[in-house]
Amino acid sequence: MVEIGKINQLHIVKDHTAGIYLDGEDLGEILLPNRYVPENCAPGDLIEVFIYLDSEDRLVASTDFPKVMVEEFGFLQVRQVNHIGAFMDWGLPKDLLVPFKEQHTDMKEGQYYLVFTYLDPQSNRIVATSKTNKLLGNIKPELNKGDKVEALICEDREIGYTVIVDNKYRGMIYKNEIFDTLEPGDRIDAFVKNVREDDKVDLQTTPLGYKKVDESTDKVLTTIQQFGGKIKVTDKSDPETIKEVFGMSKKTFKKAIGALYKQRLIVLEDQYISIVKEKK
């Protein structure tokens, strides 16, 4: 079944001066404009495309994919606001509409907002809402400790970042579990640390098997993070500098960075220590 607002694999039906037509099954033939047509393709070939309605409400295909699909959360920037609503940049020629009635607060041009995209059942148009609170916390997380999940970074709070887990659940990554620079809108892999009684999910950014030796390793990682992920202090630095920066003895510091290095959480250089960045 072909789904509007999702990625579909469709067969090429025929060539056309405007592009190629794809078999949209019950939706009929769908045009893939020339600028998206892959080289050396022919009728019968199967290609992967995103389906949506163009500015004239005609079904159209694209091999460029948007920043967020239907039934997904994402952080998007407002391009313009007019009498209809806010139009957001989601990576396609036709901007994504957030009608005024679906805005949690009045949206402003140039600002970023958390939105949820959905298919309007009456028009088949893809639209979005920033009234996201009503869409989360309605189902019990089916997750176990140690599970790998996707986390969408949301709000930066004093204790950590609120996140959306696997596009379904509310969660939190605490500051002492963050060893890389994060920004609202980032999507990262994370690991379930705990499912709380209120059904919110506590996460950490390293697998549960990567245990910290003691509180000193936590402190070292947090301090390096505060310096942007790289610090000009090593085990060769004088004890006074280490104590001033990390608040611990040189002996404790060397033990901590040794443990972190074995866990591949840090890189040791001649004059610097830096945090290993996650692969995205």
Coordinates of C-alpha atoms in Angstrom, one line a residue:
M1 CA 0.0 0.0 0.0
V2 CA 1.4 3.4 -1.0
E3 CA 1.5 5.9 1.9
I4 CA 1.4 9.7 1.5
G5 CA 4.1 11.3 3.7
K6 CA 6.2 8.2 3.8
I7 CA 9.0 6.6 1.8
N8 CA 7.7 4.1 -0.7
Q9 CA 9.3 1.7 -3.2
L10 CA 7.4 2.1 -6.5
H11 CA 7.9 0.7 -10.0
I12 CA 8.4 3.0 -13.0
V13 CA 5.5 2.8 -15.4
K14 CA 6.5 5.1 -18.3
D15 CA 8.6 8.0 -19.4
H16 CA 7.2 11.5 -19.8
T17 CA 8.6 14.9 -20.9
A18 CA 8.0 16.2 -17.4
G19 CA 9.7 13.2 -15.8
I20 CA 8.7 9.6 -15.2
Y21 CA 5.4 8.1 -13.9
L22 CA 5.3 5.6 -11.1
D23 CA 2.8 3.0 -10.2
G24 CA 0.9 4.4 -7.2
E25 CA -1.4 1.4 -7.0
D26 CA -4.8 2.6 -5.7
L27 CA -3.6 6.2 -5.9
G28 CA -3.0 6.0 -9.6
E29 CA 0.1 7.0 -11.5
I30 CA 2.4 9.5 -9.7
L31 CA 4.8 11.9 -11.4
L32 CA 8.5 12.0 -10.4
P33 CA 9.7 15.3 -11.9
N34 CA 12.8 15.3 -14.1
R35 CA 15.1 16.9 -11.5
Y36 CA 14.6 13.8 -9.2
V37 CA 14.9 11.1 -11.9
P38 CA 17.9 8.8 -11.3
E39 CA 20.3 8.2 -14.2
N40 CA 19.8 5.1 -16.3
C41 CA 16.4 4.1 -14.9
A42 CA 13.8 2.5 -17.1
P43 CA 10.2 1.3 -17.0
G44 CA 9.9 -1.7 -14.6
D45 CA 12.7 -0.5 -12.3
L46 CA 11.9 -0.2 -8.6
I47 CA 12.9 3.1 -7.0
E48 CA 12.6 4.6 -3.5
V49 CA 10.6 7.9 -3.3
F50 CA 8.8 10.2 -0.9
I51 CA 5.1 10.9 -1.8
Y52 CA 3.3 14.2 -1.0
L53 CA 1.0 16.8 -2.5
D54 CA 2.5 19.7 -4.4
S55 CA 1.4 23.3 -4.3
E56 CA -1.5 22.5 -6.6
D57 CA -2.5 19.5 -4.5
R58 CA -1.4 17.0 -7.0
L59 CA 0.4 13.8 -5.9
V60 CA 4.1 14.0 -6.6
A61 CA 7.2 11.9 -5.9
S62 CA 10.6 13.0 -4.8
T63 CA 13.9 11.2 -4.3
D64 CA 14.8 14.0 -1.9
F65 CA 13.5 13.1 1.6
P66 CA 12.2 15.6 4.1
K67 CA 13.6 16.3 7.6
V68 CA 10.6 14.6 9.2
M69 CA 8.1 12.1 7.9
V70 CA 4.4 11.8 8.7
E71 CA 3.7 10.7 12.3
E72 CA 7.2 11.9 13.4
F73 CA 8.4 14.6 15.7
G74 CA 11.0 17.1 14.6
F75 CA 12.5 20.6 15.2
L76 CA 11.9 22.8 12.2
Q77 CA 12.4 26.5 11.3
V78 CA 9.6 28.8 10.3
R79 CA 10.2 30.3 6.9
Q80 CA 7.2 32.6 6.9
V81 CA 3.9 33.4 8.6
N82 CA 0.8 34.5 6.8
H83 CA -3.0 34.6 7.2
I84 CA -3.2 30.8 6.9
G85 CA -0.5 29.8 9.4
A86 CA 3.2 29.2 9.7
F87 CA 5.2 27.6 6.9
M88 CA 8.2 25.5 8.0
D89 CA 11.3 24.4 6.2
W90 CA 11.3 20.6 6.1
G91 CA 13.7 20.1 3.1
L92 CA 11.2 20.1 0.2
P93 CA 10.1 22.8 -2.3
K94 CA 6.7 23.0 -0.7
D95 CA 6.9 24.2 2.9
L96 CA 5.1 22.4 5.8
L97 CA 2.1 24.2 7.1
V98 CA 1.3 24.6 10.8
P99 CA -2.3 26.1 10.9
F100 CA -2.9 28.7 13.5
K101 CA -5.3 26.4 15.4
E102 CA -2.4 23.9 15.7
Q103 CA 0.1 26.3 17.2
H104 CA 0.8 25.9 20.9
T105 CA 2.1 29.5 20.9
D106 CA 2.1 32.0 18.0
M107 CA 5.0 31.0 15.8
K108 CA 7.5 33.6 14.6
E109 CA 9.5 33.7 11.4
G110 CA 13.1 32.4 11.8
Q111 CA 12.4 30.5 15.1
Y112 CA 12.6 26.7 15.6
Y113 CA 9.8 24.7 17.1
L114 CA 9.1 21.1 18.0
V115 CA 6.3 19.8 15.8
F116 CA 4.5 16.6 14.9
T117 CA 3.6 15.9 11.3
Y118 CA 0.3 14.2 10.3
L119 CA -1.9 13.6 7.3
D120 CA -5.1 15.6 7.2
P121 CA -7.7 12.9 6.7
Q122 CA -10.0 15.3 4.7
S123 CA -7.5 16.9 2.3
N124 CA -4.6 14.3 2.3
R125 CA -2.3 17.3 2.8
I126 CA 0.7 16.9 5.2
V127 CA 0.5 19.4 8.0
A128 CA 2.0 19.8 11.4
T129 CA 1.1 20.7 15.0
S130 CA 3.1 22.2 17.8
K131 CA 0.6 21.0 20.3
T132 CA 2.7 18.0 21.1
N133 CA 1.9 17.5 24.8
K134 CA -1.3 15.7 23.9
L135 CA 0.6 13.2 21.7
L136 CA 3.0 11.9 24.4
G137 CA 2.6 10.0 27.6
N138 CA -0.5 8.2 26.5
I139 CA 1.0 4.7 26.2
K140 CA 3.2 2.7 28.6
P141 CA 6.8 2.3 27.3
E142 CA 7.5 -1.2 26.1
L143 CA 11.2 -0.9 26.8
N144 CA 13.7 -2.8 28.9
K145 CA 16.9 -1.7 30.7
G146 CA 19.8 -1.6 28.2
D147 CA 17.6 -1.3 25.1
K148 CA 19.0 0.9 22.3
V149 CA 16.7 3.7 21.3
E150 CA 16.6 6.9 19.2
A151 CA 16.3 10.1 21.2
L152 CA 15.2 13.4 19.8
I153 CA 16.8 16.1 21.9
C154 CA 14.1 18.7 23.0
E155 CA 14.5 21.1 25.9
D156 CA 17.8 22.0 27.7
R157 CA 17.0 22.1 31.4
E158 CA 19.2 22.5 34.4
I159 CA 19.4 18.8 35.2
G160 CA 19.6 17.6 31.6
Y161 CA 17.7 17.4 28.3
T162 CA 14.1 16.3 27.8
V163 CA 13.9 13.9 24.9
I164 CA 11.3 12.0 22.8
V165 CA 12.2 8.3 22.8
D166 CA 11.5 6.3 19.6
N167 CA 9.0 8.9 18.5
K168 CA 6.6 7.6 21.3
Y169 CA 7.7 8.3 24.9
R170 CA 8.9 11.2 27.1
G171 CA 12.4 10.8 28.4
M172 CA 15.4 12.5 30.0
I173 CA 19.2 12.4 29.6
Y174 CA 20.8 13.9 32.7
K175 CA 23.8 16.2 32.4
N176 CA 26.2 13.7 33.9
E177 CA 25.3 11.3 31.2
I178 CA 26.1 13.7 28.4
F179 CA 29.7 13.7 27.0
D180 CA 29.2 15.5 23.7
T181 CA 27.6 18.8 22.6
L182 CA 23.9 18.4 22.1
E183 CA 21.4 20.8 20.5
P184 CA 17.6 20.7 20.4
G185 CA 16.7 18.8 17.2
D186 CA 19.6 16.4 17.3
R187 CA 18.8 12.7 17.0
I188 CA 21.1 10.4 18.8
D189 CA 21.3 6.7 19.8
A190 CA 20.9 6.2 23.5
F191 CA 20.3 3.4 25.9
V192 CA 17.5 2.8 28.4
K193 CA 18.8 3.3 32.0
N194 CA 15.4 3.1 33.7
V195 CA 11.7 3.2 33.0
R196 CA 10.2 5.3 35.8
E197 CA 6.8 4.8 37.6
D198 CA 5.5 7.9 35.8
D199 CA 6.3 6.1 32.5
K200 CA 9.1 8.5 31.6
V201 CA 12.3 7.0 30.4
D202 CA 15.8 7.8 31.8
L203 CA 18.5 7.4 29.2
Q204 CA 22.3 7.4 29.0
T205 CA 24.4 7.9 25.9
T206 CA 26.7 4.9 26.4
P207 CA 25.8 1.2 26.6
L208 CA 25.1 0.0 30.1
G209 CA 28.2 -2.3 29.9
Y210 CA 30.4 0.8 29.9
K211 CA 30.5 1.4 33.6
K212 CA 32.3 4.3 35.3
V213 CA 34.8 3.2 37.9
D214 CA 33.8 5.7 40.5
E215 CA 32.6 9.3 40.9
S216 CA 35.9 10.7 39.7
T217 CA 35.3 9.4 36.1
D218 CA 31.9 11.2 36.1
K219 CA 33.6 14.4 37.3
V220 CA 36.3 14.2 34.7
L221 CA 33.8 13.7 31.8
T222 CA 31.5 16.5 33.1
T223 CA 34.5 18.9 33.3
I224 CA 35.8 18.1 29.9
Q225 CA 32.3 18.6 28.5
Q226 CA 32.1 22.0 30.1
F227 CA 35.3 22.9 28.1
G228 CA 33.6 21.9 24.8
G229 CA 34.7 18.3 24.8
K230 CA 38.5 19.0 24.7
I231 CA 40.8 20.2 27.5
K232 CA 44.4 21.2 27.7
V233 CA 45.1 19.1 30.8
T234 CA 46.7 15.6 30.8
D235 CA 48.3 13.2 33.2
K236 CA 51.6 15.1 32.7
S237 CA 50.1 18.3 34.0
D238 CA 51.2 19.5 37.4
P239 CA 49.1 18.5 40.5
E240 CA 48.0 22.1 41.2
T241 CA 46.5 22.5 37.8
I242 CA 44.7 19.2 38.0
K243 CA 43.3 20.0 41.4
E244 CA 42.2 23.5 40.3
V245 CA 40.4 22.2 37.2
F246 CA 39.1 18.8 38.3
G247 CA 39.0 19.2 42.1
M248 CA 41.0 15.9 42.7
S249 CA 44.5 14.7 43.3
K250 CA 46.8 13.8 40.4
K251 CA 46.7 10.1 41.5
T252 CA 42.9 10.0 41.4
F253 CA 42.8 11.9 38.1
K254 CA 45.2 9.4 36.4
K255 CA 43.1 6.5 37.7
A256 CA 40.0 8.1 36.2
I257 CA 41.3 8.9 32.8
G258 CA 42.9 5.4 32.6
A259 CA 39.4 3.9 33.2
L260 CA 37.8 6.2 30.7
Y261 CA 40.4 5.5 28.1
K262 CA 39.9 1.7 28.5
Q263 CA 36.2 2.3 27.9
R264 CA 37.0 4.3 24.8
L265 CA 35.2 7.3 26.1
I266 CA 38.2 9.7 25.8
V267 CA 41.2 10.2 23.5
L268 CA 44.6 10.9 25.1
E269 CA 46.8 13.3 23.2
D270 CA 50.2 14.8 24.1
Q271 CA 48.6 18.1 25.3
Y272 CA 44.9 17.4 25.3
I273 CA 42.2 15.0 26.5
S274 CA 39.1 14.9 24.3
I275 CA 35.8 13.1 24.5
V276 CA 35.1 10.4 21.8
K277 CA 32.2 11.7 19.7
E278 CA 29.3 9.4 18.9
K279 CA 28.8 8.2 15.4
K280 CA 25.6 9.5 14.0

